[in-house]
mmCIF file with all atom_site columns, N, CA and C in Angstrom:
data_model
loop_
_atom_site.group_PDB
_atom_site.id
_atom_site.type_symbol
_atom_site.label_atom_id
_atom_site.label_alt_id
_atom_site.label_comp_id
_atom_site.label_asym_id
_atom_site.label_entity_id
_atom_site.label_seq_id
_atom_site.pdbx_PDB_ins_code
_atom_site.Cartn_x
_atom_site.Cartn_y
_atom_site.Cartn_z
_atom_site.occupancy
_atom_site.B_iso_or_equiv
_atom_site.pdbx_formal_charge
_atom_site.auth_seq_id
_atom_site.auth_comp_id
_atom_site.auth_asym_id
_atom_site.auth_atom_id
_atom_site.pdbx_PDB_model_num
ATOM 1   N N  . MET A 1 1  ? -23.970 -2.020  130.591 1.00 59.00 ? 1  MET A N  1
ATOM 2   C CA . MET A 1 1  ? -25.010 -1.570  129.698 1.00 59.00 ? 1  MET A CA 1
ATOM 3   C C  . MET A 1 1  ? -24.416 -0.988  128.411 1.00 59.00 ? 1  MET A C  1
ATOM 4   N N  . HIS A 1 2  ? -23.309 -0.265  128.547 1.00 67.00 ? 2  HIS A N  1
ATOM 5   C CA . HIS A 1 2  ? -22.658 0.337   127.382 1.00 67.00 ? 2  HIS A CA 1
ATOM 6   C C  . HIS A 1 2  ? -22.181 -0.750  126.414 1.00 67.00 ? 2  HIS A C  1
ATOM 7   N N  . ARG A 1 3  ? -21.641 -1.859  126.947 1.00 70.00 ? 3  ARG A N  1
ATOM 8   C CA . ARG A 1 3  ? -21.165 -2.949  126.084 1.00 70.00 ? 3  ARG A CA 1
ATOM 9   C C  . ARG A 1 3  ? -22.322 -3.569  125.308 1.00 70.00 ? 3  ARG A C  1
ATOM 10  N N  . LEU A 1 4  ? -23.450 -3.750  125.964 1.00 66.00 ? 4  LEU A N  1
ATOM 11  C CA . LEU A 1 4  ? -24.618 -4.324  125.301 1.00 66.00 ? 4  LEU A CA 1
ATOM 12  C C  . LEU A 1 4  ? -25.104 -3.408  124.184 1.00 66.00 ? 4  LEU A C  1
ATOM 13  N N  . SER A 1 5  ? -25.131 -2.130  124.437 1.00 74.00 ? 5  SER A N  1
ATOM 14  C CA . SER A 1 5  ? -25.545 -1.166  123.424 1.00 74.00 ? 5  SER A CA 1
ATOM 15  C C  . SER A 1 5  ? -24.576 -1.173  122.245 1.00 74.00 ? 5  SER A C  1
ATOM 16  N N  . ASN A 1 6  ? -23.286 -1.239  122.537 1.00 78.00 ? 6  ASN A N  1
ATOM 17  C CA . ASN A 1 6  ? -22.267 -1.282  121.496 1.00 78.00 ? 6  ASN A CA 1
ATOM 18  C C  . ASN A 1 6  ? -22.414 -2.557  120.669 1.00 78.00 ? 6  ASN A C  1
ATOM 19  N N  . LEU A 1 7  ? -22.653 -3.687  121.327 1.00 73.00 ? 7  LEU A N  1
ATOM 20  C CA . LEU A 1 7  ? -22.832 -4.961  120.632 1.00 73.00 ? 7  LEU A CA 1
ATOM 21  C C  . LEU A 1 7  ? -24.071 -4.913  119.744 1.00 73.00 ? 7  LEU A C  1
ATOM 22  N N  . CYS A 1 8  ? -25.162 -4.383  120.264 1.00 74.00 ? 8  CYS A N  1
ATOM 23  C CA . CYS A 1 8  ? -26.392 -4.264  119.476 1.00 74.00 ? 8  CYS A CA 1
ATOM 24  C C  . CYS A 1 8  ? -26.177 -3.379  118.253 1.00 74.00 ? 8  CYS A C  1
ATOM 25  N N  . THR A 1 9  ? -25.436 -2.311  118.425 1.00 81.00 ? 9  THR A N  1
ATOM 26  C CA . THR A 1 9  ? -25.151 -1.415  117.305 1.00 81.00 ? 9  THR A CA 1
ATOM 27  C C  . THR A 1 9  ? -24.335 -2.129  116.238 1.00 81.00 ? 9  THR A C  1
ATOM 28  N N  . ARG A 1 10 ? -23.319 -2.883  116.654 1.00 82.00 ? 10 ARG A N  1
ATOM 29  C CA . ARG A 1 10 ? -22.494 -3.612  115.683 1.00 82.00 ? 10 ARG A CA 1
ATOM 30  C C  . ARG A 1 10 ? -23.300 -4.692  114.965 1.00 82.00 ? 10 ARG A C  1
ATOM 31  N N  . ILE A 1 11 ? -24.158 -5.392  115.699 1.00 82.00 ? 11 ILE A N  1
ATOM 32  C CA . ILE A 1 11 ? -24.999 -6.419  115.067 1.00 82.00 ? 11 ILE A CA 1
ATOM 33  C C  . ILE A 1 11 ? -25.949 -5.769  114.066 1.00 82.00 ? 11 ILE A C  1
ATOM 34  N N  . HIS A 1 12 ? -26.533 -4.661  114.452 1.00 77.00 ? 12 HIS A N  1
ATOM 35  C CA . HIS A 1 12 ? -27.444 -3.946  113.559 1.00 77.00 ? 12 HIS A CA 1
ATOM 36  C C  . HIS A 1 12 ? -26.730 -3.515  112.277 1.00 77.00 ? 12 HIS A C  1
ATOM 37  N N  . LEU A 1 13 ? -25.548 -2.955  112.400 1.00 80.00 ? 13 LEU A N  1
ATOM 38  C CA . LEU A 1 13 ? -24.788 -2.520  111.222 1.00 80.00 ? 13 LEU A CA 1
ATOM 39  C C  . LEU A 1 13 ? -24.393 -3.704  110.348 1.00 80.00 ? 13 LEU A C  1
ATOM 40  N N  . ALA A 1 14 ? -24.018 -4.815  110.979 1.00 80.00 ? 14 ALA A N  1
ATOM 41  C CA . ALA A 1 14 ? -23.656 -6.010  110.212 1.00 80.00 ? 14 ALA A CA 1
ATOM 42  C C  . ALA A 1 14 ? -24.858 -6.533  109.434 1.00 80.00 ? 14 ALA A C  1
ATOM 43  N N  . LEU A 1 15 ? -26.025 -6.553  110.069 1.00 78.00 ? 15 LEU A N  1
ATOM 44  C CA . LEU A 1 15 ? -27.232 -7.020  109.383 1.00 78.00 ? 15 LEU A CA 1
ATOM 45  C C  . LEU A 1 15 ? -27.649 -6.081  108.261 1.00 78.00 ? 15 LEU A C  1
ATOM 46  N N  . GLU A 1 16 ? -27.478 -4.782  108.463 1.00 82.00 ? 16 GLU A N  1
ATOM 47  C CA . GLU A 1 16 ? -27.770 -3.832  107.387 1.00 82.00 ? 16 GLU A CA 1
ATOM 48  C C  . GLU A 1 16 ? -26.858 -4.074  106.190 1.00 82.00 ? 16 GLU A C  1
ATOM 49  N N  . GLY A 1 17 ? -25.573 -4.312  106.459 1.00 80.00 ? 17 GLY A N  1
ATOM 50  C CA . GLY A 1 17 ? -24.631 -4.595  105.379 1.00 80.00 ? 17 GLY A CA 1
ATOM 51  C C  . GLY A 1 17 ? -24.980 -5.882  104.655 1.00 80.00 ? 17 GLY A C  1
ATOM 52  N N  . LEU A 1 18 ? -25.371 -6.896  105.416 1.00 75.00 ? 18 LEU A N  1
ATOM 53  C CA . LEU A 1 18 ? -25.775 -8.174  104.818 1.00 75.00 ? 18 LEU A CA 1
ATOM 54  C C  . LEU A 1 18 ? -27.012 -7.987  103.951 1.00 75.00 ? 18 LEU A C  1
ATOM 55  N N  . HIS A 1 19 ? -27.970 -7.245  104.459 1.00 76.00 ? 19 HIS A N  1
ATOM 56  C CA . HIS A 1 19 ? -29.187 -6.978  103.694 1.00 76.00 ? 19 HIS A CA 1
ATOM 57  C C  . HIS A 1 19 ? -28.854 -6.270  102.384 1.00 76.00 ? 19 HIS A C  1
ATOM 58  N N  . HIS A 1 20 ? -27.985 -5.286  102.442 1.00 76.00 ? 20 HIS A N  1
ATOM 59  C CA . HIS A 1 20 ? -27.596 -4.550  101.234 1.00 76.00 ? 20 HIS A CA 1
ATOM 60  C C  . HIS A 1 20 ? -26.925 -5.483  100.223 1.00 76.00 ? 20 HIS A C  1
ATOM 61  N N  . ARG A 1 21 ? -26.013 -6.341  100.698 1.00 79.00 ? 21 ARG A N  1
ATOM 62  C CA . ARG A 1 21 ? -25.325 -7.268  99.788  1.00 79.00 ? 21 ARG A CA 1
ATOM 63  C C  . ARG A 1 21 ? -26.303 -8.245  99.140  1.00 79.00 ? 21 ARG A C  1
ATOM 64  N N  . VAL A 1 22 ? -27.279 -8.724  99.903  1.00 75.00 ? 22 VAL A N  1
ATOM 65  C CA . VAL A 1 22 ? -28.279 -9.647  99.352  1.00 75.00 ? 22 VAL A CA 1
ATOM 66  C C  . VAL A 1 22 ? -29.121 -8.946  98.291  1.00 75.00 ? 22 VAL A C  1
ATOM 67  N N  . VAL A 1 23 ? -29.538 -7.721  98.570  1.00 73.00 ? 23 VAL A N  1
ATOM 68  C CA . VAL A 1 23 ? -30.344 -6.969  97.605  1.00 73.00 ? 23 VAL A CA 1
ATOM 69  C C  . VAL A 1 23 ? -29.557 -6.741  96.320  1.00 73.00 ? 23 VAL A C  1
ATOM 70  N N  . VAL A 1 24 ? -28.288 -6.396  96.438  1.00 74.00 ? 24 VAL A N  1
ATOM 71  C CA . VAL A 1 24 ? -27.458 -6.160  95.256  1.00 74.00 ? 24 VAL A CA 1
ATOM 72  C C  . VAL A 1 24 ? -27.287 -7.447  94.456  1.00 74.00 ? 24 VAL A C  1
ATOM 73  N N  . ARG A 1 25 ? -27.061 -8.562  95.126  1.00 72.00 ? 25 ARG A N  1
ATOM 74  C CA . ARG A 1 25 ? -26.888 -9.835  94.412  1.00 72.00 ? 25 ARG A CA 1
ATOM 75  C C  . ARG A 1 25 ? -28.162 -10.267 93.710  1.00 72.00 ? 25 ARG A C  1
ATOM 76  N N  . VAL A 1 26 ? -29.292 -10.087 94.348  1.00 68.00 ? 26 VAL A N  1
ATOM 77  C CA . VAL A 1 26 ? -30.561 -10.451 93.717  1.00 68.00 ? 26 VAL A CA 1
ATOM 78  C C  . VAL A 1 26 ? -30.793 -9.592  92.485  1.00 68.00 ? 26 VAL A C  1
ATOM 79  N N  . ALA A 1 27 ? -30.496 -8.312  92.576  1.00 67.00 ? 27 ALA A N  1
ATOM 80  C CA . ALA A 1 27 ? -30.655 -7.425  91.421  1.00 67.00 ? 27 ALA A CA 1
ATOM 81  C C  . ALA A 1 27 ? -29.718 -7.842  90.297  1.00 67.00 ? 27 ALA A C  1
ATOM 82  N N  . ASP A 1 28 ? -28.481 -8.210  90.633  1.00 61.00 ? 28 ASP A N  1
ATOM 83  C CA . ASP A 1 28 ? -27.535 -8.662  89.615  1.00 61.00 ? 28 ASP A CA 1
ATOM 84  C C  . ASP A 1 28 ? -28.002 -9.960  88.981  1.00 61.00 ? 28 ASP A C  1
ATOM 85  N N  . ALA A 1 29 ? -28.558 -10.866 89.765  1.00 64.00 ? 29 ALA A N  1
ATOM 86  C CA . ALA A 1 29 ? -29.015 -12.149 89.236  1.00 64.00 ? 29 ALA A CA 1
ATOM 87  C C  . ALA A 1 29 ? -30.180 -11.957 88.275  1.00 64.00 ? 29 ALA A C  1
ATOM 88  N N  . SER A 1 30 ? -31.066 -11.032 88.571  1.00 66.00 ? 30 SER A N  1
ATOM 89  C CA . SER A 1 30 ? -32.189 -10.814 87.663  1.00 66.00 ? 30 SER A CA 1
ATOM 90  C C  . SER A 1 30 ? -31.695 -10.234 86.343  1.00 66.00 ? 30 SER A C  1
ATOM 91  N N  . GLY A 1 31 ? -30.684 -9.401  86.384  1.00 70.00 ? 31 GLY A N  1
ATOM 92  C CA . GLY A 1 31 ? -30.096 -8.890  85.152  1.00 70.00 ? 31 GLY A CA 1
ATOM 93  C C  . GLY A 1 31 ? -29.430 -9.990  84.350  1.00 70.00 ? 31 GLY A C  1
ATOM 94  N N  . GLN A 1 32 ? -28.813 -10.929 85.047  1.00 75.00 ? 32 GLN A N  1
ATOM 95  C CA . GLN A 1 32 ? -28.171 -12.049 84.371  1.00 75.00 ? 32 GLN A CA 1
ATOM 96  C C  . GLN A 1 32 ? -29.217 -12.924 83.700  1.00 75.00 ? 32 GLN A C  1
ATOM 97  N N  . THR A 1 33 ? -30.330 -13.150 84.363  1.00 78.00 ? 33 THR A N  1
ATOM 98  C CA . THR A 1 33 ? -31.399 -13.953 83.783  1.00 78.00 ? 33 THR A CA 1
ATOM 99  C C  . THR A 1 33 ? -31.941 -13.291 82.528  1.00 78.00 ? 33 THR A C  1
ATOM 100 N N  . THR A 1 34 ? -32.107 -11.990 82.557  1.00 80.00 ? 34 THR A N  1
ATOM 101 C CA . THR A 1 34 ? -32.582 -11.262 81.386  1.00 80.00 ? 34 THR A CA 1
ATOM 102 C C  . THR A 1 34 ? -31.598 -11.406 80.237  1.00 80.00 ? 34 THR A C  1
ATOM 103 N N  . ALA A 1 35 ? -30.325 -11.320 80.528  1.00 82.00 ? 35 ALA A N  1
ATOM 104 C CA . ALA A 1 35 ? -29.302 -11.477 79.489  1.00 82.00 ? 35 ALA A CA 1
ATOM 105 C C  . ALA A 1 35 ? -29.323 -12.890 78.917  1.00 82.00 ? 35 ALA A C  1
ATOM 106 N N  . GLU A 1 36 ? -29.526 -13.888 79.779  1.00 87.00 ? 36 GLU A N  1
ATOM 107 C CA . GLU A 1 36 ? -29.585 -15.268 79.292  1.00 87.00 ? 36 GLU A CA 1
ATOM 108 C C  . GLU A 1 36 ? -30.785 -15.471 78.374  1.00 87.00 ? 36 GLU A C  1
ATOM 109 N N  . TYR A 1 37 ? -31.939 -14.924 78.750  1.00 89.00 ? 37 TYR A N  1
ATOM 110 C CA . TYR A 1 37 ? -33.115 -15.023 77.884  1.00 89.00 ? 37 TYR A CA 1
ATOM 111 C C  . TYR A 1 37 ? -32.867 -14.334 76.552  1.00 89.00 ? 37 TYR A C  1
ATOM 112 N N  . ALA A 1 38 ? -32.214 -13.194 76.579  1.00 90.00 ? 38 ALA A N  1
ATOM 113 C CA . ALA A 1 38 ? -31.921 -12.473 75.341  1.00 90.00 ? 38 ALA A CA 1
ATOM 114 C C  . ALA A 1 38 ? -31.022 -13.304 74.435  1.00 90.00 ? 38 ALA A C  1
ATOM 115 N N  . LEU A 1 39 ? -30.026 -13.968 75.014  1.00 92.00 ? 39 LEU A N  1
ATOM 116 C CA . LEU A 1 39 ? -29.140 -14.810 74.207  1.00 92.00 ? 39 LEU A CA 1
ATOM 117 C C  . LEU A 1 39 ? -29.882 -16.005 73.623  1.00 92.00 ? 39 LEU A C  1
ATOM 118 N N  . VAL A 1 40 ? -30.772 -16.600 74.389  1.00 94.00 ? 40 VAL A N  1
ATOM 119 C CA . VAL A 1 40 ? -31.560 -17.731 73.882  1.00 94.00 ? 40 VAL A CA 1
ATOM 120 C C  . VAL A 1 40 ? -32.448 -17.277 72.731  1.00 94.00 ? 40 VAL A C  1
ATOM 121 N N  . ILE A 1 41 ? -33.072 -16.113 72.871  1.00 95.00 ? 41 ILE A N  1
ATOM 122 C CA . ILE A 1 41 ? -33.931 -15.598 71.804  1.00 95.00 ? 41 ILE A CA 1
ATOM 123 C C  . ILE A 1 41 ? -33.115 -15.296 70.554  1.00 95.00 ? 41 ILE A C  1
ATOM 124 N N  . LEU A 1 42 ? -31.928 -14.709 70.725  1.00 94.00 ? 42 LEU A N  1
ATOM 125 C CA . LEU A 1 42 ? -31.071 -14.443 69.562  1.00 94.00 ? 42 LEU A CA 1
ATOM 126 C C  . LEU A 1 42 ? -30.647 -15.740 68.878  1.00 94.00 ? 42 LEU A C  1
ATOM 127 N N  . GLY A 1 43 ? -30.314 -16.755 69.671  1.00 94.00 ? 43 GLY A N  1
ATOM 128 C CA . GLY A 1 43 ? -29.943 -18.053 69.102  1.00 94.00 ? 43 GLY A CA 1
ATOM 129 C C  . GLY A 1 43 ? -31.094 -18.678 68.333  1.00 94.00 ? 43 GLY A C  1
ATOM 130 N N  . ALA A 1 44 ? -32.295 -18.625 68.897  1.00 95.00 ? 44 ALA A N  1
ATOM 131 C CA . ALA A 1 44 ? -33.467 -19.179 68.216  1.00 95.00 ? 44 ALA A CA 1
ATOM 132 C C  . ALA A 1 44 ? -33.763 -18.418 66.928  1.00 95.00 ? 44 ALA A C  1
ATOM 133 N N  . ALA A 1 45 ? -33.601 -17.102 66.960  1.00 95.00 ? 45 ALA A N  1
ATOM 134 C CA . ALA A 1 45 ? -33.827 -16.302 65.757  1.00 95.00 ? 45 ALA A CA 1
ATOM 135 C C  . ALA A 1 45 ? -32.802 -16.641 64.680  1.00 95.00 ? 45 ALA A C  1
ATOM 136 N N  . ALA A 1 46 ? -31.556 -16.863 65.078  1.00 94.00 ? 46 ALA A N  1
ATOM 137 C CA . ALA A 1 46 ? -30.516 -17.223 64.106  1.00 94.00 ? 46 ALA A CA 1
ATOM 138 C C  . ALA A 1 46 ? -30.816 -18.580 63.473  1.00 94.00 ? 46 ALA A C  1
ATOM 139 N N  . ILE A 1 47 ? -31.215 -19.545 64.283  1.00 94.00 ? 47 ILE A N  1
ATOM 140 C CA . ILE A 1 47 ? -31.547 -20.874 63.751  1.00 94.00 ? 47 ILE A CA 1
ATOM 141 C C  . ILE A 1 47 ? -32.763 -20.779 62.831  1.00 94.00 ? 47 ILE A C  1
ATOM 142 N N  . GLY A 1 48 ? -33.770 -20.005 63.227  1.00 92.00 ? 48 GLY A N  1
ATOM 143 C CA . GLY A 1 48 ? -34.949 -19.818 62.383  1.00 92.00 ? 48 GLY A CA 1
ATOM 144 C C  . GLY A 1 48 ? -34.601 -19.173 61.056  1.00 92.00 ? 48 GLY A C  1
ATOM 145 N N  . THR A 1 49 ? -33.715 -18.192 61.090  1.00 92.00 ? 49 THR A N  1
ATOM 146 C CA . THR A 1 49 ? -33.288 -17.524 59.855  1.00 92.00 ? 49 THR A CA 1
ATOM 147 C C  . THR A 1 49 ? -32.565 -18.493 58.929  1.00 92.00 ? 49 THR A C  1
ATOM 148 N N  . LEU A 1 50 ? -31.679 -19.304 59.495  1.00 91.00 ? 50 LEU A N  1
ATOM 149 C CA . LEU A 1 50 ? -30.975 -20.298 58.677  1.00 91.00 ? 50 LEU A CA 1
ATOM 150 C C  . LEU A 1 50 ? -31.939 -21.324 58.089  1.00 91.00 ? 50 LEU A C  1
ATOM 151 N N  . LEU A 1 51 ? -32.915 -21.751 58.873  1.00 88.00 ? 51 LEU A N  1
ATOM 152 C CA . LEU A 1 51 ? -33.899 -22.725 58.398  1.00 88.00 ? 51 LEU A CA 1
ATOM 153 C C  . LEU A 1 51 ? -34.747 -22.145 57.272  1.00 88.00 ? 51 LEU A C  1
ATOM 154 N N  . ILE A 1 52 ? -35.170 -20.903 57.417  1.00 87.00 ? 52 ILE A N  1
ATOM 155 C CA . ILE A 1 52 ? -35.962 -20.257 56.363  1.00 87.00 ? 52 ILE A CA 1
ATOM 156 C C  . ILE A 1 52 ? -35.128 -20.078 55.100  1.00 87.00 ? 52 ILE A C  1
ATOM 157 N N  . ALA A 1 53 ? -33.867 -19.689 55.253  1.00 88.00 ? 53 ALA A N  1
ATOM 158 C CA . ALA A 1 53 ? -32.992 -19.521 54.085  1.00 88.00 ? 53 ALA A CA 1
ATOM 159 C C  . ALA A 1 53 ? -32.793 -20.847 53.364  1.00 88.00 ? 53 ALA A C  1
ATOM 160 N N  . TRP A 1 54 ? -32.589 -21.923 54.119  1.00 87.00 ? 54 TRP A N  1
ATOM 161 C CA . TRP A 1 54 ? -32.405 -23.243 53.505  1.00 87.00 ? 54 TRP A CA 1
ATOM 162 C C  . TRP A 1 54 ? -33.681 -23.685 52.794  1.00 87.00 ? 54 TRP A C  1
ATOM 163 N N  . ALA A 1 55 ? -34.833 -23.508 53.453  1.00 84.00 ? 55 ALA A N  1
ATOM 164 C CA . ALA A 1 55 ? -36.102 -23.940 52.866  1.00 84.00 ? 55 ALA A CA 1
ATOM 165 C C  . ALA A 1 55 ? -36.423 -23.148 51.606  1.00 84.00 ? 55 ALA A C  1
ATOM 166 N N  . THR A 1 56 ? -36.061 -21.885 51.582  1.00 84.00 ? 56 THR A N  1
ATOM 167 C CA . THR A 1 56 ? -36.322 -21.053 50.405  1.00 84.00 ? 56 THR A CA 1
ATOM 168 C C  . THR A 1 56 ? -35.444 -21.476 49.235  1.00 84.00 ? 56 THR A C  1
ATOM 169 N N  . LYS A 1 57 ? -34.175 -21.734 49.502  1.00 86.00 ? 57 LYS A N  1
ATOM 170 C CA . LYS A 1 57 ? -33.249 -22.100 48.421  1.00 86.00 ? 57 LYS A CA 1
ATOM 171 C C  . LYS A 1 57 ? -33.518 -23.502 47.885  1.00 86.00 ? 57 LYS A C  1
ATOM 172 N N  . SER A 1 58 ? -33.922 -24.422 48.750  1.00 88.00 ? 58 SER A N  1
ATOM 173 C CA . SER A 1 58 ? -34.122 -25.802 48.303  1.00 88.00 ? 58 SER A CA 1
ATOM 174 C C  . SER A 1 58 ? -35.555 -26.069 47.858  1.00 88.00 ? 58 SER A C  1
ATOM 175 N N  . HIS A 1 59 ? -36.417 -25.074 47.958  1.00 86.00 ? 59 HIS A N  1
ATOM 176 C CA . HIS A 1 59 ? -37.834 -25.212 47.605  1.00 86.00 ? 59 HIS A CA 1
ATOM 177 C C  . HIS A 1 59 ? -38.497 -26.346 48.382  1.00 86.00 ? 59 HIS A C  1
ATOM 178 N N  . ALA A 1 60 ? -38.013 -26.604 49.596  1.00 83.00 ? 60 ALA A N  1
ATOM 179 C CA . ALA A 1 60 ? -38.532 -27.700 50.411  1.00 83.00 ? 60 ALA A CA 1
ATOM 180 C C  . ALA A 1 60 ? -39.976 -27.459 50.824  1.00 83.00 ? 60 ALA A C  1
ATOM 181 N N  . VAL A 1 61 ? -40.319 -26.227 51.125  1.00 83.00 ? 61 VAL A N  1
ATOM 182 C CA . VAL A 1 61 ? -41.684 -25.930 51.566  1.00 83.00 ? 61 VAL A CA 1
ATOM 183 C C  . VAL A 1 61 ? -42.670 -26.154 50.426  1.00 83.00 ? 61 VAL A C  1
ATOM 184 N N  . GLY A 1 62 ? -42.325 -25.711 49.246  1.00 86.00 ? 62 GLY A N  1
ATOM 185 C CA . GLY A 1 62 ? -43.199 -25.910 48.085  1.00 86.00 ? 62 GLY A CA 1
ATOM 186 C C  . GLY A 1 62 ? -43.384 -27.380 47.765  1.00 86.00 ? 62 GLY A C  1
ATOM 187 N N  . LYS A 1 63 ? -42.301 -28.145 47.816  1.00 87.00 ? 63 LYS A N  1
ATOM 188 C CA . LYS A 1 63 ? -42.389 -29.584 47.555  1.00 87.00 ? 63 LYS A CA 1
ATOM 189 C C  . LYS A 1 63 ? -43.253 -30.278 48.599  1.00 87.00 ? 63 LYS A C  1
ATOM 190 N N  . LEU A 1 64 ? -43.071 -29.906 49.860  1.00 86.00 ? 64 LEU A N  1
ATOM 191 C CA . LEU A 1 64 ? -43.867 -30.489 50.936  1.00 86.00 ? 64 LEU A CA 1
ATOM 192 C C  . LEU A 1 64 ? -45.340 -30.142 50.754  1.00 86.00 ? 64 LEU A C  1
ATOM 193 N N  . PHE A 1 65 ? -45.623 -28.902 50.423  1.00 85.00 ? 65 PHE A N  1
ATOM 194 C CA . PHE A 1 65 ? -47.004 -28.475 50.207  1.00 85.00 ? 65 PHE A CA 1
ATOM 195 C C  . PHE A 1 65 ? -47.627 -29.252 49.048  1.00 85.00 ? 65 PHE A C  1
ATOM 196 N N  . ASP A 1 66 ? -46.902 -29.378 47.937  1.00 89.00 ? 66 ASP A N  1
ATOM 197 C CA . ASP A 1 66 ? -47.411 -30.127 46.785  1.00 89.00 ? 66 ASP A CA 1
ATOM 198 C C  . ASP A 1 66 ? -47.680 -31.583 47.149  1.00 89.00 ? 66 ASP A C  1
ATOM 199 N N  . GLU A 1 67 ? -46.801 -32.175 47.929  1.00 91.00 ? 67 GLU A N  1
ATOM 200 C CA . GLU A 1 67 ? -46.959 -33.568 48.326  1.00 91.00 ? 67 GLU A CA 1
ATOM 201 C C  . GLU A 1 67 ? -48.183 -33.755 49.225  1.00 91.00 ? 67 GLU A C  1
ATOM 202 N N  . VAL A 1 68 ? -48.372 -32.868 50.174  1.00 90.00 ? 68 VAL A N  1
ATOM 203 C CA . VAL A 1 68 ? -49.523 -32.962 51.085  1.00 90.00 ? 68 VAL A CA 1
ATOM 204 C C  . VAL A 1 68 ? -50.826 -32.751 50.318  1.00 90.00 ? 68 VAL A C  1
ATOM 205 N N  . VAL A 1 69 ? -50.878 -31.740 49.483  1.00 91.00 ? 69 VAL A N  1
ATOM 206 C CA . VAL A 1 69 ? -52.089 -31.473 48.707  1.00 91.00 ? 69 VAL A CA 1
ATOM 207 C C  . VAL A 1 69 ? -52.353 -32.620 47.738  1.00 91.00 ? 69 VAL A C  1
ATOM 208 N N  . GLY A 1 70 ? -51.305 -33.191 47.161  1.00 90.00 ? 70 GLY A N  1
ATOM 209 C CA . GLY A 1 70 ? -51.463 -34.321 46.246  1.00 90.00 ? 70 GLY A CA 1
ATOM 210 C C  . GLY A 1 70 ? -52.064 -35.540 46.924  1.00 90.00 ? 70 GLY A C  1
ATOM 211 N N  . LYS A 1 71 ? -51.744 -35.752 48.196  1.00 90.00 ? 71 LYS A N  1
ATOM 212 C CA . LYS A 1 71 ? -52.313 -36.889 48.922  1.00 90.00 ? 71 LYS A CA 1
ATOM 213 C C  . LYS A 1 71 ? -53.746 -36.608 49.373  1.00 90.00 ? 71 LYS A C  1
ATOM 214 N N  . ILE A 1 72 ? -54.046 -35.349 49.658  1.00 91.00 ? 72 ILE A N  1
ATOM 215 C CA . ILE A 1 72 ? -55.400 -35.003 50.098  1.00 91.00 ? 72 ILE A CA 1
ATOM 216 C C  . ILE A 1 72 ? -56.355 -34.966 48.907  1.00 91.00 ? 72 ILE A C  1
ATOM 217 N N  . LEU A 1 73 ? -55.927 -34.335 47.833  1.00 88.00 ? 73 LEU A N  1
ATOM 218 C CA . LEU A 1 73 ? -56.750 -34.217 46.623  1.00 88.00 ? 73 LEU A CA 1
ATOM 219 C C  . LEU A 1 73 ? -56.099 -35.016 45.497  1.00 88.00 ? 73 LEU A C  1
ATOM 220 N N  . PRO A 1 74 ? -56.523 -36.263 45.317  1.00 72.00 ? 74 PRO A N  1
ATOM 221 C CA . PRO A 1 74 ? -55.878 -37.094 44.267  1.00 72.00 ? 74 PRO A CA 1
ATOM 222 C C  . PRO A 1 74 ? -56.206 -36.663 42.863  1.00 72.00 ? 74 PRO A C  1
#
């Protein structure tokens, strides 16, 4: 009976340790996902900033607007 109790105790402790490791890994993974989303948003913002800077310097938006309005209102 003592051996069975000892075995049950060891199994219980092993499962508790496994549960703790799984919880820690899941928490770490969610933090990693948040960091990945943040990097994607920063990348998109950088590309948007470059696109706006290019469009402003080349007057592309104004030319496009004039062309569209010119075709709609002859």
